[in-house]
Every structure is written in C-alpha cells, then in structure tokens.
Amino acid sequence: MPRLSAAQRHTIRFTLNGQPVQGEAEPRLLLTDFLRHVLGATGTHVGCEHGVCGACTVQIDGSPARACLTLAVQVEGSDIRTVEALAPAPGRLSILQEAFRRHHALQCGFCTAGILMSLDAFLRAQPDADEAALRDLLSGHLCRCTGYAPIIAAALDAAARLRETAHA
Amino acid sequence: MDSPGDKWVGQSLPRFEDAALLTGRGRYFDDCGAPPGTLHAAILRSPHGHALIEAIDTAAARALPGVAAVLTGEDIRTSTTSLVVGVKAPMECWPIAVERVRYVGEPVVLVVATDRYVAEDALDLIEVRYTPLPAVTDPVVALTPEAPVLHDGLKGNLASERRFRYGDPEAAFASAAHRIAIDVTYPRSACTPIECYGVLADYDPGEDSYDVFANFQGPFSIHAVIARALRVPGNRLRLRTPPDSGGSFGVKQGVFPYIVLMAAAARACGRPVKWVEDRLEHLAASSVATNRVTRLEAAVTADGIITALDWDQLEDCGAHLRAPEPATLYRMHGNMTGAYAVRNVAIRNRVVLTNKAPTGLNRGFGGPQVYFALERLVQRIALTLGLDPLDVIRRNLVPTSAMPYRTASGALLDSGDYATAMETALREGRHDELLRRRDAARAEGRPYGIGYTAVVEPSVSNMGYITAVLTPAERKRAGPKNGAQATATIQCDAVGSVSVHVASVPQGQGHRTVLAQVVADELGLRPQDIRVVTDIDTAKDAWSIASGNYASRFAPAVAGVARIAAQQLRTRLQRIAAPLLNVPPDDVVLAHGKLHARGNADNALPFARVASSPHWAPGTLPAEDSAPLRETAWWTPPELTAPTEADEVNSSLCHGFIFDFCGVEVDRVTGQVRVDRYVTMHDCGTVLHPGMVAGQVTGGFAHALGAALYEAHSYAPDGSFQTGTFADYLVPTVMEVPAPLILHHESPSPFTPLGAKGVGEGNCMSTPVCIANAVADALGLHDVSLPLLPATLARHLHGAEPGAPAVAPPQGERTLRGEGEARVAAPREKVWAMLLDPEALMAIIPGAHAIQRTSPTAYRAEVTLGIGPVKGRYRVTLSLADLDEPSALTLSGSAAGALGFGQGRGQVTLREADGSTVIAYHYEAAVGGKVASIAGRLLDGATRVIIGQFFAALARQAAPRQPWWQRLLHRLGLHA
Amino acid sequence: MKPPKFDYVSAETLDEALATLRAEGEGARIIAGGQSLLPMLNMRLARPAVLVDIMRIAALAETTKQNGTLRIGAGVRQATLQAHPNLHPLLAAALPWVGHAQTRSRGTLCGSVAHADPSAEIPLVLLALQGDILLRSARRTRRVAAADFFIGMMQTARQEDELIEAICLPQPRPGEGYAFREVGRRHGDFAIVACAAVAHEAGVRLAIGGVADHPAARDLPADSAHWPEALDAFAHALPARDDLHATAEYRRQLVRKLGHQVMQEAAACRA
Ligand SMILES: Cc1cc2nc3c(=O)[nH]c(=O)nc-3n(C[C@@H](O)[C@H](O)[C@H](O)COP(=O)(O)OP(=O)(O)OC[C@H]3O[C@@H](n4cnc5c(N)ncnc54)[C@H](O)[C@@H]3O)c2cc1C
Ligand code: FES
Ligand code: FES
C-alpha cells in the first residue's frame, strides 16, 4: 500500500452491515467519527475515546472491538457490523433486542449499542455461555443507568431463546 | 396488549422508547446534525490548580488553516456578563478563566475551526504563560489564614456561613445522658453519564437572539441565568433539547456555562458553533458532587433516643460558586433529622471555595453527604451504648401516627409507615439468616460485617429552599421564592389522535411510556395510541423555572400534572359528547377508545370522532368548546411554601423512606470488599411502573456502590487533578455490582396527584453509608472514609509491615523522588565543565532543540521529552546553584508544554573512581497538568526514566569514545 | 480528544515495514492492535510522523511450534491465541486478565511486550517462563531474553528501527506447575500486583508485575519454609510505588501474601 499522507483524505472502502460503503478520511480519522459523521451511521456511540466505556463497540470481521481505538484506514476491506444491522426487518427486533426490551435492560440507551454488539458476537460463538462468561464479556462495558442486573437477565434470557431457536 | 385488566398505570409495560434505542435510531445530541457551515469548538484548559495568566499567544493558532476564531477570557468578558452567584458575596463566575485559573481543567482558550481535529491542532499551537500560585484543595485548610485566597473580593475562602437553631438544642445537650459525636469527610464523586455534554449555538445579529440546542436537563431556572449572561431577554434565548439523552443524573445541568461560551463564540464567528465535550474534559470539569467535612453530635438518652442533633457542615464547592450552588448543602435542610423524630437541632453551614472543579447537581444531591454522617453516628451510638443498631433506629423513627410529620427544621414528611417497612425488610430480607452467616464467616476467621441505614428520600424540590442560604432579612428584600411548577399539554389533532407534551427532559427514565399510561387511563385509550414528546423548545412549549429532570420530580409532579391535563381534556370531551349521547356530561364514560353512556355501552361514539370535532365542525359546538382540544395544565403543590422567618424550610414535597441492610466480606489478603447481600426496602408511594422503579433502584445502587468502593474525584495537595480518565476514575462494571434485593412498602403521598414519590436518588443516599457501616462492623473500625480502598483496609488486616522503610511517604503526596548513578569514563573536571557549557548540555539533554544561556548558571531550551511512544515538546529552564567545583552542585529545572509541567531539584555529586567519574544524583520533582491527570499511574516511573536518560546521556557525552566492549554491549541492546 | 496528524503506511511485507522504520527513525511508530497506541494518540500523548501498520503482513500472523517453543508472531492477536490448542497453561491463565474481550480481539501479544507497561500480564508471563523476544531490523536479527528485554517503565532493549518479529515461549515441561493471580481495583484494570509462578523440582520461579517499573522474577527454593523470608526480601527489593489506587506498602504486602499463595498453587498443580 502506498504511504497515505497526513495532509490528505483518502478513499476508504469496506463492508458495513452487508453493504459496500466508501468515504474519505485522513489517516488520523477514528472509525467512530467515520461511521457517525462520514457515513451517517449514528447508532454507534462515543463515550470515552480511550477504550474503557465500550459504547463504541462494533464488530470488525466478526469480533467485538472498540471503534474509538481503530482508525478508519485500518479497516479498509474489512467487514464491519454495527447496531443498525441487528434487527431482522424494520419494525421488528431480534431475539437479543427483544430480551433487552422485556427486561428493561436499557434506560438512556447510550451504552446499549456497544453491549448488543458484544453479546451478538459472543452468543453466536458461544451459545452455551453461562452467567460468569457473560459477566466477563460485559465487564468491557460501562452502563451508568441500569446497575447491570437487568442486562445480565436479558443476556441470559436471549441466550436461552437463541439456543431454543437453534434446536427448533 | 389491549384492554387493561384495571388500569395501565402500575403495569410494567415495555417502553416505547426502546425500539429506536435498540436499533441505533436514537436521537441523541450528536446524532441530530448541524446546519451547513457549522464550526466546531475545542477548549484549551488549565493545567494548573491555581495560576495567574500572564500572556496568551494565539498567533500561530489563528494562522492555522481552518481556524475561524480563537477566543480568550478577555474576549468572552466583553460580550457576556458574569454568571450569577447564588450567595451575597463579591465574586464573579465566568465560564472561562479571566486573568486567573482556579482549577485544573478550567477553560482558558476556545478555538473554533472547520472540524474538531483541526480545532485540537490549533490548541497545540497556543502558548499560555502562567505564574503558578499556591493552591488549596482541602476545605479545612482553605479556611486558615495562611491559605491562598481564590477570589480577592472575598478576603478569605468562606463564601457563606449561616447558623440555624430549632427547638432547644442547648437544653437538650445540657440534660443529655450522653453526647456522642462523629467526624466524617465525604469525598467527591460524579455520576459520569456515558454521553458527555453537547452544545450547538447560533446567533442572529438582526434580532440579537440566540438559538441553542444542548443536552441540558434543567432546571430551567438556569435559562434565566444563561439569558442574563448573554445580555438578552429570555425571549431571545431559544433553548432546545434533543429527543434522547445519554444519561444525566443531574450532571447535565452543568452544561450551562458551555452554552454561554458557545453562544458567545457563535456570535463572534457569525456562524453556528458546535461543541461535543470529550471524556477528559468531562472528568476534569463538568459537574461533580461536593465534598463535605462534617462534625455531627447527638444528645442521647441512656436507651439510645436522640434528643438533639448539632450539625457542623463545611461544604466545598470548588473554585466557583456556580448556580444553583450552594444548593447541595440546602437541599436536605428540612430533613436533617433523617427518618428520626428529633425536635432539637442546631446547624452551622459553611461554604468554602478551593482549587477544584466547581460542583453541581449529581444524583442524591446533598443526601449522601448528610446520611453518611447521620447513619455513621447511629452506628456509633449503638456501639457506645452497647445497643443493637436496629434498636437505636427503631427507637428514633418518626412514628406512623405522626404522619404527616413536620420536622424540626420545617419539612413536612408526607406519609409513611417506617416501622412496618423496616420490620418487613428484616423479615423478607432474611436478616436472621444474615446474622448466622456473619457468625459462620467469623468463626472461620473471615472478616464479615453487617450495616444498616434508614433514610428519608426527598423529592420535588421547593424552588425556594436555596434561599435559606440568605438571612430572613435578605430573603425579604429579594422577594419570596417557593413552589415547584409542573406543566403538561395534551392535544387532539384533526383525526382525534392524542399527543402529550411535557417539559420533563428525560435522560433515560422512560417518561414517554409512563405518561402514555397515565393519559391512556384518563381517556379510555391504549398507551400505544398516545404520542408523547418530552424534548423541549423554550420558544414554543409551556415551561417554568422548575421544568426539567431533577430532584426526582417526574413521577410525583410531571406524571401528576399530565393526569390533571388529561382530566381537563376528558371533561371537555364529556361536554361535547353529552348532547350527542343524550346523557349528562358526568355520565359520559371514556373506555376502549369510545365515549359511551354510563350503563349503556352501545350508546357510544368513537373517541376520534368526538376528539376531532372542534377541528371540523366548531360551529355545531357550544362556544366554550369550539376551540380544538388542547389543554395545558399547571400544578404546584401548596405545601411548598417559602422559608419562614424562623428559617423553617419545607425543602421538598415528598419524602420516601428507605431501609437498607447488607452483609459484606473483606478479603483477608487483598482488603477488597465484596457485598455479599444487599437488601433495600423502598416506600416511594404509589408505584407507576414497577419495571422502571426497579431500574431506578438498581441504577442508583450501582452509583452508590461506586461511591462507596471505587469512585473518587481526586486532587493532589498542589491542585493537580488525578482522575482524568476512566482508567483512573473507576466506574464499577458488571463484575463489581451485585443485584440488590428490592422490597416495597407503599404509602401513597397525599400531596401528589398520583400518590407517587421520587425514587431515583434514594440509594445514593442510603447505600454508601450502609456499606461503610458494614465494613466498620467487619473490621471493628472506628473511622471509615470513602471510597473504601483495599490498600487502606488491608493495613488493618495485615498489621505493620515487616521491616517497613522508616519513613513512609505521606499518602496523597505527589512529590516524586528518586536517585541514581551513572559512571562516566572521563575525569571529574571534564564532566564539570560540560555541566557549565551550553553546547555540551545541549547534547546531553535528550531531545534538546535550542539552548540558550540566560545567565552564567541558567539555561533555557526547547526539549522533546518522552518515554516509549509518549513524547512532548517542553520549554525547559535549568539553573545551577551551590557550585562546589568540581564535586557538587544543585540542578533546578522546570518544564512546561502541552502535556503538562514539571519542576524539580536535584543534588548532583561527582566522585572520582579509578580514572572515571561517578555521577550520583537524587532528585525531587513535582509534575502536573495533562500527564498527571491521565497517566498518573506511570508518572513516577516515567520521571525516573527521563532523569535517568539525562544522566546516561551526560555519561555518554562525557566519554564519547566508549571502550569496545561497551559499544558491543550497546549494539546488542544490552546497555546498562 | 482526536489524534494529531500522521502519515500511514500499511506494510504488505516485513521488508517494507523495516525499510520504513529505518528511513523514518524515531518519527515512525509501529501500530499493531492499536489498543495501547490509540488511547495515546487520542490524548495526543504520542505524535508519530508515520504509523506503520504491520497487521497485513501475512508472515507475522503465524503461531508455530518449533523444537519445544511456541513462536508467536507480531500479527497474532490476543483473542486468536486464546483459542490456540497449544497454549501454555500459564499464558492461558493470564490472557483473560489482559484488558477485555473487546480489546483482546485487536491487541497483539508482541504489541504488549513492545509497550512494556509495568503491570502488563504478557511481559510478566514471558519473564516467568524465561521466553525470548525476536527482534528484527533492516540491519540484523537478534534474540533477547525476557530478563534482558524489559529495562524500565515502557523501556525495552528494542532499538528505534527494530520490530518485534515474534516472542518465543518454552512449551510446558513435565513436572512443572503454574499459577497466576492478579489484584486490580476492578476487573480488567491494569494490575496493582500480578504474580506468575512456575514450580519445578528444584524450586519455584516467581515473577511479579505492577510493583517495580518492569516485571521482575526470582527463583525461590522448593522448600516452602524458606518462602516467607525470601518473599520479604523480594518485596523489599522491588522499588514499589504509591499511586492513586494503592500504596507501595500494599504492593509489598501483596507480593508476600499473594506471592505465597501463587507459589503454593503452582507447587500443588505440579503434583
Ligand atoms: C481498556 C483497556 C484495558 C487494557 N487492559 C490491559 C491489561 O489489563 N493488561 C495489559 O497488559 N494490557 C491492557 N491493555 C493494553 C492491551 O490491550 C494492548 O493490546 C497491548 O498493550 C498492546 O498491544 P497492541 O497490539 O494493541 O499494540 P499497539 O497499541 O498497536 O502498540 C503498542 C506499542 O507497541 C509498539 N509495537 C506494537 N507492536 C510492535 C512490534 N511488533 N514491534 C515493535 N513495536 C511494536 C507500538 O509502536 C506502540 O508503541 C488495555 C487496553 C485497553 C484499551
Ligand atoms: S468510546 Fe470507545 S470505548 Fe469508550
Ligand atoms: S442505559 Fe444509560 S448508560 Fe446504559
């Protein structure tokens, strides 16, 4: 790859939620800003820009990762999924999203997108995850509203339902 | 979901808010776009706790392409007026530093540019010259005569002092069997919503008016403060909020100084200006709860009945008294006796200013500080008198028969059955089993303790309580302040569908869902038929100074007034339908989307038809009902009267009751506290939505657990701020927060339309002290302070360290010390000569760019310093003293740059050792600014590295020709 | 909180990366997982002229077993290695403590070693197991023992133009036992004290992170009767620091008490 100059914007291409997308970015542009302000995908939130809060978590090639600790140029050619991809159809919610609604696992909802992206990837890889494993995963997210208990309840409920649908 | 069994209110409906929030379609501040041409702001902030601003050089920043404006305190001062200060004291409060900085993080320069990245580039180019002043961060020290004074007009740092006396405390103390006192300090913590502040401001010079969009949460009394600062009447400040907010917990009240700043910047640039606060800014300078030093003494009978309380509270509001402070100190004024019937009370309240960030609203607002003292005292009373703490609580609770109960200091406790709630909690929370658990743990040598608390949770603040900071005479002059206006508007459109608007500005509490439930019940509709709008536009909506989302006023006040508006609308609908149904209006029933005659459901009209009729056929309606259906209701509780001549203050309308107990275990090795079981009993009146009430309790509990065990907004004595990242300011994660057992006992409030009381803040008041009491019980501690640091608790467990170094450095001290040696293959004279030669020094100082000799023994240089990837450019001065040629000297230096500043002194000795020279040094250094706030964990080691580099370079330079073996080792990367 | 300007090179080959490092000198910074570098860039603590992304170099993304050692390439992410079948038990015990799942999915092992945070787990394990670091520059290739590599707070024996090509860990040996423990304020925080122990027939090797400016290891006798004294000496020898989250004394006490427990555990799993 040629050297990308700091002073210019460069075309970045990747797959976002199954669709090819492209946009212009300086090398220093964070993936969070690229998603939100270049592509207009504002479902991914920003809470700290130093990797701790988890609000910006997206899936990069299937794994949950911090968009605030990723440069847009780094994901050239990658497969990115964000919260906008989770619902099966407009007006419908996924099993995981439904569980969050049922258990009141969100209040302000600002942390929620990141949490959903972590859980979505994790439950796909480890459908039998127990509470300890879910807590360990979710320790990478700060939520200031819920006190976490309903989030754990929703995650366990979603895991059980996902297992059922997988067996059905 | 169709017809409700009984009522919608009281059911845990799924929230209408959630579908959008779960699919990434929320509309938070930064999702709402900005007009074309909007510029972006970034703020240069003070690295010093206290310093004079000598000069600000903005030329390079202005010259950077993309930069539209660079504004300093002087610029803002000319276009705005100081923010009003809530006490009668000669001081100003600017949203940006003017002449002097008083806390780390205080805005100093505002840059406006085409995007945030460029704006931050420009910040790097600004040079500010400061003269540091001594700082004071301890509120007690701040009151001493030697303390540096923050605001010259004040003479000292005391901003306000008032004494209060209710009943006859002196007599009660004189005749008391026991006087039992406690001294406590409560630290600073903050609720840190995950979304930070955001402001988008525009100015129209033609009309001299501002249009501001910000994630402000209220109270809208602040609208008046902003308008005044911007020198416009209220109708020329349009303030709008986004539909969604990423949490607030009080904190987003504190965005208002930035509204003033961005509005002023928009005016200066002639373009809209947008600013999104980042987390470093938020932690350093948004809104943090006050820290408080309290001495509380009780007069107590032999069997533990408290007959009098004597409070001495010293409130630390930080560097500026920012509206509505010192409200934190007065919010609890009516209920300073907590859940207890104590008739004699003395209070001294003092407010002090220190070199820390200004304080403001935070969940619990004033409650955590008060109850930490009061409930620690109750435990102390039990211990002193050899009583069961539960018995001390029982004997002092306000009796049910006394409700509503007027407290000594003027609050009217609206309802409650404290004793029953407490006994129910003990039973359902299996207290007896917890006692056995403690016994079992202790038998195995595991430190285990139980804590209790009983608190009264106030909600719906009286807008007049803060005037208790003024004397009755001052209040008289200012005019009475009281009440808590709430408003709701309901309207029916041309197809008869119903919209509700309130000025409640929710921050995630599901207001839209609850309001739909409330209104649906009154109108015989389904909640999903009703659309609720909760964002506010001060230019178009009904609002009052009390509007907003604070003081837990939603359920008691806002939901209540929505019901009143719905009832008004219902009355009109009944009047319109009555002639059509041929029944009197009172016999028109609204149910299942219809209006029908009482007792005859077939004699019915569709709701939509009646509700839309004034739009389509006003001529067929009586004149009084011909206007389209739009009802705005206002409600303010008559109980919220102004403070009396005798300083009695009914500070809040509702008073919920909480009784908590918990069991904790302290790890014998690590000193870490594990909350084993937590039981929290709430009486918050009528529960409108059980799921959301549970959410408020678990959320508040998590905040409180954080305050008890992890969170502290820390400053070093020199004013350096130490918790500038989420890696230092420790917000608990899912691993740290257990789920509490939540119990309810409902005593509806007689003063609110729905019988509801606030519930969101109580655990922030009850839980920190409950955990502290449990840890004190576990370890037999006399004094505990928050947060309960494992390192501190471990000292009690481990005892004295074997062979500990004689003088342990005092905790919290920030001087970095170190020593080292470098061996140089050169004679002493040569090394000495180098230290006095600028050119040689230039080569020694790692990364020196330009070195100048400013006197025979002083140098100035530009230096790039760093470790690993962390690099920054600094202006360095060095001076040599105590020259004792060629064997000793003292090297003093200071450095300042974008990453912070440092000062240090080192004693250097040169010793001859077989042909070479041993340079020995020991140093003391103090480092502050950005690096201290965000990389504190690494500072000591980093300083060591940099100073080591200096002497290693000196050694290399003095002996340019290394022996071959050293060169070889060096090449292998094995240099010592 | 936005990064300063820098150029960006995504190297396709090792040579390309090394050539850029050589040409740019100290202005160049390697970016691997970015989980330590990006926070520093966002806070503008670091100001590289050019970032050299090494994650597209296929040759670096390999983990291979070679005569008794596991060679972990610079492109291997922490999460990828966690799923490796031949993971050393000590590393397996330590990896879950490195940040969170969401940072391990990006962060590399070699990046952690290069960064040399005094509390980092991976350097600690490398030191406990007496692993090696393979360094490569346009000029040469060399191998440095972990004990010689970590020399200070974020200071290593790596030269500006060198890249860590891989780290090498010995494979578990029969008769050895391992244990790992760490204490932080919250789960996922950098360690206040981290202990890794390797018990073998002749004694126990204990490595401590989070206390001194870099991880430190000592070999203690097998007989646990000598441990308290040896641990006390070890604790005093480490230049422990006070910081916001813990005192130096607390750190030393944990070296004694936690160190003891960890050695016991390691010895127990040997049996
Ligand atoms: C919230 C959070 C929590 C964390 N907690 C922990 C923790 O508990 N323990 C822990 O150990 N770490 C922790 N980390 C850091 C860890 O996640 C990083 O992965 C690791 O420190 C660096 O690996 P990286 O691949 O991300 O390196 P990068 O960030 O890409 O690089 C780090 C440094 O190493 C250099 N570098 C990288 N690769 C090489 C190479 N091959 N050769 C030469 N130089 C190289 C870079 O130039 C840079 O200076 C945490 C990070 C975050 C964001
Ligand atoms: S914004 Fe990325 S982790 Fe907080
Ligand atoms: S729901 Fe508000 S931060 Fe999690």
Short mmCIF file of C-alpha atoms in Angstrom, two decimals, chain B residues 304-459:
data_model
loop_
_atom_site.label_atom_id
_atom_site.label_comp_id
_atom_site.label_asym_id
_atom_site.label_seq_id
_atom_site.Cartn_x
_atom_site.Cartn_y
_atom_site.Cartn_z
CA GLY B 304 -30.43 5.44 72.71
CA ILE B 305 -33.07 8.02 71.98
CA ILE B 306 -31.64 11.03 70.19
CA THR B 307 -32.96 14.23 71.73
CA ALA B 308 -30.88 16.73 69.79
CA LEU B 309 -28.52 16.96 66.84
CA ASP B 310 -25.80 19.52 66.33
CA TRP B 311 -24.56 19.72 62.77
CA ASP B 312 -21.44 21.49 61.65
CA GLN B 313 -21.13 21.19 57.88
CA LEU B 314 -18.31 22.54 55.77
CA GLU B 315 -19.22 22.34 52.11
CA ASP B 316 -16.56 22.50 49.41
CA CYS B 317 -18.00 23.88 46.19
CA GLY B 318 -14.72 24.09 44.32
CA ALA B 319 -13.33 27.12 42.58
CA HIS B 320 -16.54 28.94 41.70
CA LEU B 321 -19.96 29.06 43.22
CA ARG B 322 -21.90 28.08 40.17
CA ALA B 323 -25.70 28.13 40.03
CA PRO B 324 -27.53 26.58 41.78
CA GLU B 325 -24.83 26.06 44.41
CA PRO B 326 -24.71 26.05 47.34
CA ALA B 327 -27.94 24.16 46.79
CA THR B 328 -26.28 20.81 47.59
CA LEU B 329 -25.96 22.00 51.16
CA TYR B 330 -29.56 23.18 51.48
CA ARG B 331 -31.49 20.59 49.55
CA MET B 332 -31.75 18.39 52.66
CA HIS B 333 -32.33 21.26 55.06
CA GLY B 334 -35.86 20.24 56.03
CA ASN B 335 -34.89 16.66 56.68
CA MET B 336 -31.60 16.99 58.54
CA THR B 337 -33.11 14.67 61.13
CA GLY B 338 -33.47 11.90 58.54
CA ALA B 339 -36.08 9.32 59.41
CA TYR B 340 -35.93 10.22 63.06
CA ALA B 341 -38.15 12.27 65.34
CA VAL B 342 -35.64 14.71 66.76
CA ARG B 343 -37.09 18.03 67.90
CA ASN B 344 -33.96 19.95 68.77
CA VAL B 345 -31.48 20.77 66.08
CA ALA B 346 -28.60 23.17 65.67
CA ILE B 347 -26.93 23.63 62.32
CA ARG B 348 -23.92 25.57 61.18
CA ASN B 349 -23.47 25.61 57.40
CA ARG B 350 -20.34 26.98 55.82
CA VAL B 351 -19.44 27.07 52.16
CA VAL B 352 -15.81 27.19 51.19
CA LEU B 353 -14.03 27.61 47.87
CA THR B 354 -10.99 25.54 46.89
CA ASN B 355 -8.87 24.94 43.79
CA LYS B 356 -11.04 22.15 42.47
CA ALA B 357 -13.68 21.90 39.77
CA PRO B 358 -16.94 23.68 40.56
CA THR B 359 -19.65 21.41 41.89
CA GLY B 360 -23.22 20.91 40.78
CA LEU B 361 -26.12 18.54 40.54
CA ASN B 362 -25.41 14.84 40.95
CA ARG B 363 -27.79 12.04 41.82
CA GLY B 364 -28.54 12.12 45.53
CA PHE B 365 -27.76 15.85 45.64
CA GLY B 366 -26.79 16.55 49.24
CA GLY B 367 -28.20 13.29 50.57
CA PRO B 368 -25.07 11.13 50.53
CA GLN B 369 -23.14 13.73 52.49
CA VAL B 370 -25.85 14.14 55.16
CA TYR B 371 -26.64 10.48 55.64
CA PHE B 372 -23.03 9.43 55.77
CA ALA B 373 -22.70 11.49 58.92
CA LEU B 374 -26.10 10.71 60.40
CA GLU B 375 -26.07 6.95 59.86
CA ARG B 376 -22.45 6.54 60.86
CA LEU B 377 -23.49 8.37 64.03
CA VAL B 378 -26.36 5.97 64.65
CA GLN B 379 -23.93 3.06 64.45
CA ARG B 380 -21.58 4.93 66.80
CA ILE B 381 -24.42 5.48 69.28
CA ALA B 382 -25.23 1.77 69.25
CA LEU B 383 -21.60 0.84 69.81
CA THR B 384 -21.08 3.40 72.54
CA LEU B 385 -24.19 2.38 74.44
CA GLY B 386 -23.83 -1.34 73.75
CA LEU B 387 -27.13 -1.43 71.90
CA ASP B 388 -28.22 -3.27 68.79
CA PRO B 389 -28.06 -0.70 65.97
CA LEU B 390 -31.50 -1.85 64.90
CA ASP B 391 -32.88 -0.85 68.27
CA VAL B 392 -31.35 2.60 68.03
CA ILE B 393 -33.04 3.01 64.64
CA ARG B 394 -36.36 1.63 65.93
CA ARG B 395 -36.46 3.89 68.95
CA ASN B 396 -35.92 7.03 66.93
CA LEU B 397 -38.06 6.52 63.81
CA VAL B 398 -40.82 9.00 63.16
CA PRO B 399 -43.98 7.19 64.33
CA THR B 400 -46.61 6.37 61.76
CA SER B 401 -49.28 8.04 63.84
CA ALA B 402 -47.47 11.36 63.48
CA MET B 403 -47.78 11.48 59.67
CA PRO B 404 -47.81 13.92 58.03
CA TYR B 405 -44.98 14.97 60.30
CA ARG B 406 -43.42 18.41 60.48
CA THR B 407 -39.71 18.06 61.18
CA ALA B 408 -37.86 20.42 63.45
CA SER B 409 -36.30 22.25 60.51
CA GLY B 410 -39.56 22.57 58.62
CA ALA B 411 -40.06 19.66 56.23
CA LEU B 412 -43.49 18.09 56.10
CA LEU B 413 -42.96 14.33 55.83
CA ASP B 414 -45.97 13.44 53.73
CA SER B 415 -46.64 9.80 54.54
CA GLY B 416 -45.04 6.56 55.55
CA ASP B 417 -45.03 3.68 57.97
CA TYR B 418 -41.35 3.48 58.68
CA ALA B 419 -41.53 0.89 61.42
CA THR B 420 -43.57 -1.56 59.38
CA ALA B 421 -41.39 -1.06 56.33
CA MET B 422 -38.30 -1.78 58.41
CA GLU B 423 -39.67 -4.90 60.06
CA THR B 424 -40.91 -6.18 56.71
CA ALA B 425 -37.47 -5.67 55.23
CA LEU B 426 -35.81 -7.55 58.06
CA ARG B 427 -38.21 -10.42 57.62
CA GLU B 428 -38.32 -10.65 53.86
CA GLY B 429 -34.64 -9.88 53.57
CA ARG B 430 -33.91 -12.77 55.95
CA HIS B 431 -31.98 -10.73 58.44
CA ASP B 432 -31.77 -13.55 60.97
CA GLU B 433 -30.11 -15.74 58.38
CA LEU B 434 -27.65 -12.96 57.60
CA LEU B 435 -26.67 -12.83 61.26
CA ARG B 436 -25.95 -16.54 61.14
CA ARG B 437 -23.93 -16.03 58.00
CA ARG B 438 -21.83 -13.45 59.76
CA ASP B 439 -21.26 -15.78 62.71
CA ALA B 440 -20.24 -18.61 60.43
CA ALA B 441 -17.81 -16.44 58.50
CA ARG B 442 -16.25 -15.03 61.62
CA ALA B 443 -15.89 -18.49 63.07
CA GLU B 444 -13.71 -19.26 60.07
CA GLY B 445 -11.72 -16.09 60.57
CA ARG B 446 -13.23 -14.30 57.61
CA PRO B 447 -13.96 -10.64 58.31
CA TYR B 448 -17.69 -10.20 57.77
CA GLY B 449 -19.88 -7.30 58.78
CA ILE B 450 -23.44 -6.07 58.63
CA GLY B 451 -24.53 -2.50 58.10
CA TYR B 452 -27.87 -0.73 58.37
CA THR B 453 -29.33 2.55 57.27
CA ALA B 454 -32.67 4.27 57.46
CA VAL B 455 -33.12 7.36 55.36
CA VAL B 456 -35.75 9.70 54.11
CA GLU B 457 -35.53 10.41 50.39
CA PRO B 458 -36.80 13.86 49.47
CA SER B 459 -38.24 14.60 46.05
#
